[in-house]
Amino acid sequence: MILAVWLLWTVALPAVDSVLPQNDPVMPGDVLSVTESVTMRPATDWNVASGFRIDQRGADDSVPNIELTRGNITLTTRADTFDGTPDELLTQVDAVSAATGGGSVLELSGSPTPFATDTGLTGAQVDFTTPSIAGSITALIVDGTGIEVQVSGPPEQIADRAPEITTMIASISAENREAQ
């Protein structure tokens, strides 16, 4: 009997949970935590596959990476300590991607272009397009933290959602977090 309960909790339930689709739609006014002091306002018709709204916390009080999905488009944010420039962060992200078998995005794209959020955070961004996938990587540095935002999906879907993707990335803010 104990073995059956153990198998149920350690094997069966996690397996069932992993195959169920995540369904956590963004509601009007939702604000997600990118870090303890940086937020992002997602578009309302996207799904929160990972990440916390600013009033949520995990058991260890950490802030997980954000993963938003809409159809076959995925937008992810990752944050970690970083003391370089946005261009250096893009180069580091690209090197890690190339080393792990993902290929070099910087080889597919042109030179990084400057990017600024609505609140004045500045960074660098590269766009890429192949016959089967399109997207962008945006790098921002906020108080010693490097923030990477990657978007990828089918080129047609990326083109259709480009305005709201740009709006979401531009909404990244380090201001007035307590007031939100």
mmCIF file of C-alpha atoms in Angstrom, residues 4-180:
data_model
loop_
_atom_site.group_PDB
_atom_site.id
_atom_site.type_symbol
_atom_site.label_atom_id
_atom_site.label_comp_id
_atom_site.label_asym_id
_atom_site.label_seq_id
_atom_site.Cartn_x
_atom_site.Cartn_y
_atom_site.Cartn_z
ATOM 1 C CA ALA A 4 1.332 2.381 -4.323
ATOM 2 C CA VAL A 5 0.931 5.787 -2.620
ATOM 3 C CA TRP A 6 4.600 6.590 -3.205
ATOM 4 C CA LEU A 7 4.287 5.664 -6.921
ATOM 5 C CA LEU A 8 1.137 7.782 -7.217
ATOM 6 C CA TRP A 9 2.813 10.895 -5.736
ATOM 7 C CA THR A 10 6.242 10.543 -7.291
ATOM 8 C CA VAL A 11 5.509 9.079 -10.723
ATOM 9 C CA ALA A 12 1.858 9.180 -11.753
ATOM 10 C CA LEU A 13 0.835 12.682 -10.649
ATOM 11 C CA PRO A 14 3.938 14.464 -12.019
ATOM 12 C CA ALA A 15 3.514 12.587 -15.328
ATOM 13 C CA VAL A 16 -0.137 13.618 -15.613
ATOM 14 C CA ASP A 17 0.710 17.191 -14.609
ATOM 15 C CA SER A 18 3.438 17.460 -17.242
ATOM 16 C CA VAL A 19 1.115 16.508 -20.127
ATOM 17 C CA LEU A 20 -1.743 18.821 -19.168
ATOM 18 C CA PRO A 21 -1.680 22.166 -20.984
ATOM 19 C CA GLN A 22 -0.893 25.220 -18.922
ATOM 20 C CA ASN A 23 -3.841 27.539 -18.847
ATOM 21 C CA ASP A 24 -3.194 30.754 -17.003
ATOM 22 C CA PRO A 25 -4.427 33.559 -19.227
ATOM 23 C CA VAL A 26 -3.208 37.083 -18.689
ATOM 24 C CA MET A 27 -5.975 39.234 -17.253
ATOM 25 C CA PRO A 28 -6.336 42.994 -17.774
ATOM 26 C CA GLY A 29 -4.012 44.846 -15.420
ATOM 27 C CA ASP A 30 -1.703 41.889 -14.753
ATOM 28 C CA VAL A 31 1.913 42.838 -14.093
ATOM 29 C CA LEU A 32 4.614 40.142 -14.026
ATOM 30 C CA SER A 33 7.828 40.176 -12.001
ATOM 31 C CA VAL A 34 10.954 39.998 -14.147
ATOM 32 C CA THR A 35 13.123 40.459 -11.037
ATOM 33 C CA GLU A 36 12.454 41.725 -7.519
ATOM 34 C CA SER A 37 12.486 45.290 -8.834
ATOM 35 C CA VAL A 38 11.681 44.983 -12.553
ATOM 36 C CA THR A 39 8.226 44.319 -14.008
ATOM 37 C CA MET A 40 6.557 43.703 -17.361
ATOM 38 C CA ARG A 41 2.953 44.196 -18.501
ATOM 39 C CA PRO A 42 1.903 41.271 -20.738
ATOM 40 C CA ALA A 43 -0.793 41.453 -23.418
ATOM 41 C CA THR A 44 -4.142 40.091 -22.285
ATOM 42 C CA ASP A 45 -4.553 37.294 -24.802
ATOM 43 C CA TRP A 46 -1.327 35.530 -23.871
ATOM 44 C CA ASN A 47 -0.859 32.576 -21.498
ATOM 45 C CA VAL A 48 1.475 32.631 -18.481
ATOM 46 C CA ALA A 49 3.294 29.284 -18.729
ATOM 47 C CA SER A 50 5.835 30.394 -16.098
ATOM 48 C CA GLY A 51 6.357 33.429 -13.916
ATOM 49 C CA PHE A 52 4.674 35.299 -11.110
ATOM 50 C CA ARG A 53 2.381 38.260 -10.999
ATOM 51 C CA ILE A 54 3.793 40.968 -8.744
ATOM 52 C CA ASP A 55 1.604 39.880 -5.812
ATOM 53 C CA GLN A 56 2.675 36.206 -6.030
ATOM 54 C CA ARG A 57 5.704 34.479 -4.512
ATOM 55 C CA GLY A 58 7.087 30.960 -4.539
ATOM 56 C CA ALA A 59 8.046 28.925 -1.535
ATOM 57 C CA ASP A 60 11.637 30.178 -1.581
ATOM 58 C CA ASP A 61 10.722 33.800 -2.410
ATOM 59 C CA SER A 62 12.626 33.652 -5.711
ATOM 60 C CA VAL A 63 11.389 35.148 -8.982
ATOM 61 C CA PRO A 64 11.209 32.561 -11.784
ATOM 62 C CA ASN A 65 11.799 33.259 -15.462
ATOM 63 C CA ILE A 66 8.739 34.441 -17.346
ATOM 64 C CA GLU A 67 7.410 32.343 -20.194
ATOM 65 C CA LEU A 68 4.439 33.654 -22.127
ATOM 66 C CA THR A 69 2.833 31.780 -24.993
ATOM 67 C CA ARG A 70 0.370 32.734 -27.697
ATOM 68 C CA GLY A 71 -0.274 30.078 -30.336
ATOM 69 C CA ASN A 72 3.171 28.852 -31.346
ATOM 70 C CA ILE A 73 4.909 32.026 -30.165
ATOM 71 C CA THR A 74 6.977 31.958 -26.982
ATOM 72 C CA LEU A 75 8.299 35.003 -25.125
ATOM 73 C CA THR A 76 10.744 34.270 -22.310
ATOM 74 C CA THR A 77 12.618 36.522 -19.916
ATOM 75 C CA ARG A 78 15.696 35.527 -17.964
ATOM 76 C CA ALA A 79 17.553 37.686 -15.463
ATOM 77 C CA ASP A 80 20.858 37.224 -13.704
ATOM 78 C CA THR A 81 23.717 39.323 -12.419
ATOM 79 C CA PHE A 82 25.685 40.911 -15.248
ATOM 80 C CA ASP A 83 28.183 43.766 -15.259
ATOM 81 C CA GLY A 84 28.650 44.286 -19.002
ATOM 82 C CA THR A 85 26.832 46.225 -21.690
ATOM 83 C CA PRO A 86 23.638 45.151 -23.500
ATOM 84 C CA ASP A 87 25.723 44.312 -26.602
ATOM 85 C CA GLU A 88 27.987 42.114 -24.459
ATOM 86 C CA LEU A 89 24.915 40.376 -23.007
ATOM 87 C CA LEU A 90 23.611 39.696 -26.534
ATOM 88 C CA THR A 91 26.991 38.211 -27.468
ATOM 89 C CA GLN A 92 26.964 36.034 -24.329
ATOM 90 C CA VAL A 93 23.398 34.833 -25.004
ATOM 91 C CA ASP A 94 24.324 34.017 -28.590
ATOM 92 C CA ALA A 95 27.474 32.160 -27.526
ATOM 93 C CA VAL A 96 25.512 30.036 -25.054
ATOM 94 C CA SER A 97 22.869 29.312 -27.679
ATOM 95 C CA ALA A 98 25.464 28.341 -30.277
ATOM 96 C CA ALA A 99 27.353 26.175 -27.767
ATOM 97 C CA THR A 100 24.208 24.277 -26.782
ATOM 98 C CA GLY A 101 23.315 23.474 -30.381
ATOM 99 C CA GLY A 102 20.858 26.268 -31.016
ATOM 100 C CA GLY A 103 22.951 28.026 -33.626
ATOM 101 C CA SER A 104 24.039 31.620 -33.731
ATOM 102 C CA VAL A 105 21.242 34.187 -33.948
ATOM 103 C CA LEU A 106 23.761 36.961 -34.485
ATOM 104 C CA GLU A 107 24.951 35.228 -37.669
ATOM 105 C CA LEU A 108 21.356 35.281 -38.987
ATOM 106 C CA SER A 109 20.631 38.864 -38.094
ATOM 107 C CA GLY A 110 22.163 42.223 -38.755
ATOM 108 C CA SER A 111 23.894 44.329 -36.177
ATOM 109 C CA PRO A 112 22.106 44.859 -32.864
ATOM 110 C CA THR A 113 20.013 48.010 -32.763
ATOM 111 C CA PRO A 114 19.454 50.249 -29.744
ATOM 112 C CA PHE A 115 16.245 49.581 -27.830
ATOM 113 C CA ALA A 116 14.510 51.646 -25.162
ATOM 114 C CA THR A 117 11.561 50.791 -22.963
ATOM 115 C CA ASP A 118 8.689 53.174 -22.268
ATOM 116 C CA THR A 119 10.339 54.156 -18.982
ATOM 117 C CA GLY A 120 13.745 54.822 -20.525
ATOM 118 C CA LEU A 121 15.638 51.586 -19.860
ATOM 119 C CA THR A 122 18.070 51.172 -22.728
ATOM 120 C CA GLY A 123 19.448 48.067 -24.323
ATOM 121 C CA ALA A 124 20.124 46.299 -27.578
ATOM 122 C CA GLN A 125 17.962 44.111 -29.783
ATOM 123 C CA VAL A 126 18.454 41.774 -32.731
ATOM 124 C CA ASP A 127 15.714 40.386 -34.949
ATOM 125 C CA PHE A 128 16.061 37.171 -36.932
ATOM 126 C CA THR A 129 14.024 35.396 -39.562
ATOM 127 C CA THR A 130 14.448 31.994 -41.177
ATOM 128 C CA PRO A 131 11.936 30.161 -43.359
ATOM 129 C CA SER A 132 10.504 28.388 -40.301
ATOM 130 C CA ILE A 133 11.165 30.673 -37.303
ATOM 131 C CA ALA A 134 11.387 34.365 -36.553
ATOM 132 C CA GLY A 135 11.881 36.390 -33.437
ATOM 133 C CA SER A 136 14.160 38.655 -31.502
ATOM 134 C CA ILE A 137 16.515 38.821 -28.560
ATOM 135 C CA THR A 138 16.527 41.944 -26.416
ATOM 136 C CA ALA A 139 19.158 42.641 -23.762
ATOM 137 C CA LEU A 140 18.707 45.198 -20.979
ATOM 138 C CA ILE A 141 20.941 45.940 -18.001
ATOM 139 C CA VAL A 142 19.262 47.202 -14.820
ATOM 140 C CA ASP A 143 21.362 47.868 -11.712
ATOM 141 C CA GLY A 144 23.849 45.055 -12.357
ATOM 142 C CA THR A 145 21.236 42.622 -13.612
ATOM 143 C CA GLY A 146 21.191 41.461 -17.214
ATOM 144 C CA ILE A 147 17.718 40.866 -18.574
ATOM 145 C CA GLU A 148 17.311 38.788 -21.716
ATOM 146 C CA VAL A 149 13.995 38.690 -23.573
ATOM 147 C CA GLN A 150 13.698 36.097 -26.324
ATOM 148 C CA VAL A 151 10.748 35.822 -28.681
ATOM 149 C CA SER A 152 10.396 33.068 -31.272
ATOM 150 C CA GLY A 153 7.698 31.516 -33.384
ATOM 151 C CA PRO A 154 6.463 31.013 -36.920
ATOM 152 C CA PRO A 155 7.259 34.080 -39.071
ATOM 153 C CA GLU A 156 3.590 34.742 -39.935
ATOM 154 C CA GLN A 157 2.504 34.654 -36.276
ATOM 155 C CA ILE A 158 5.421 36.850 -35.222
ATOM 156 C CA ALA A 159 4.483 39.391 -37.922
ATOM 157 C CA ASP A 160 0.808 39.342 -36.851
ATOM 158 C CA ARG A 161 1.707 39.857 -33.167
ATOM 159 C CA ALA A 162 4.673 42.228 -33.662
ATOM 160 C CA PRO A 163 2.941 45.328 -32.242
ATOM 161 C CA GLU A 164 1.889 43.634 -28.988
ATOM 162 C CA ILE A 165 5.264 41.881 -28.644
ATOM 163 C CA THR A 166 7.006 45.231 -28.968
ATOM 164 C CA THR A 167 4.572 46.770 -26.473
ATOM 165 C CA MET A 168 5.222 44.005 -23.922
ATOM 166 C CA ILE A 169 9.005 44.353 -24.177
ATOM 167 C CA ALA A 170 8.739 48.145 -24.046
ATOM 168 C CA SER A 171 6.650 47.844 -20.857
ATOM 169 C CA ILE A 172 9.615 46.467 -18.886
ATOM 170 C CA SER A 173 10.084 48.903 -16.048
ATOM 171 C CA ALA A 174 12.197 49.349 -12.959
ATOM 172 C CA GLU A 175 10.161 52.298 -11.719
ATOM 173 C CA ASN A 176 7.447 52.566 -9.090
ATOM 174 C CA ARG A 177 7.261 48.836 -8.425
ATOM 175 C CA GLU A 178 5.718 49.366 -4.995
ATOM 176 C CA ALA A 179 3.010 51.601 -6.473
ATOM 177 C CA GLN A 180 1.746 48.933 -8.920
#
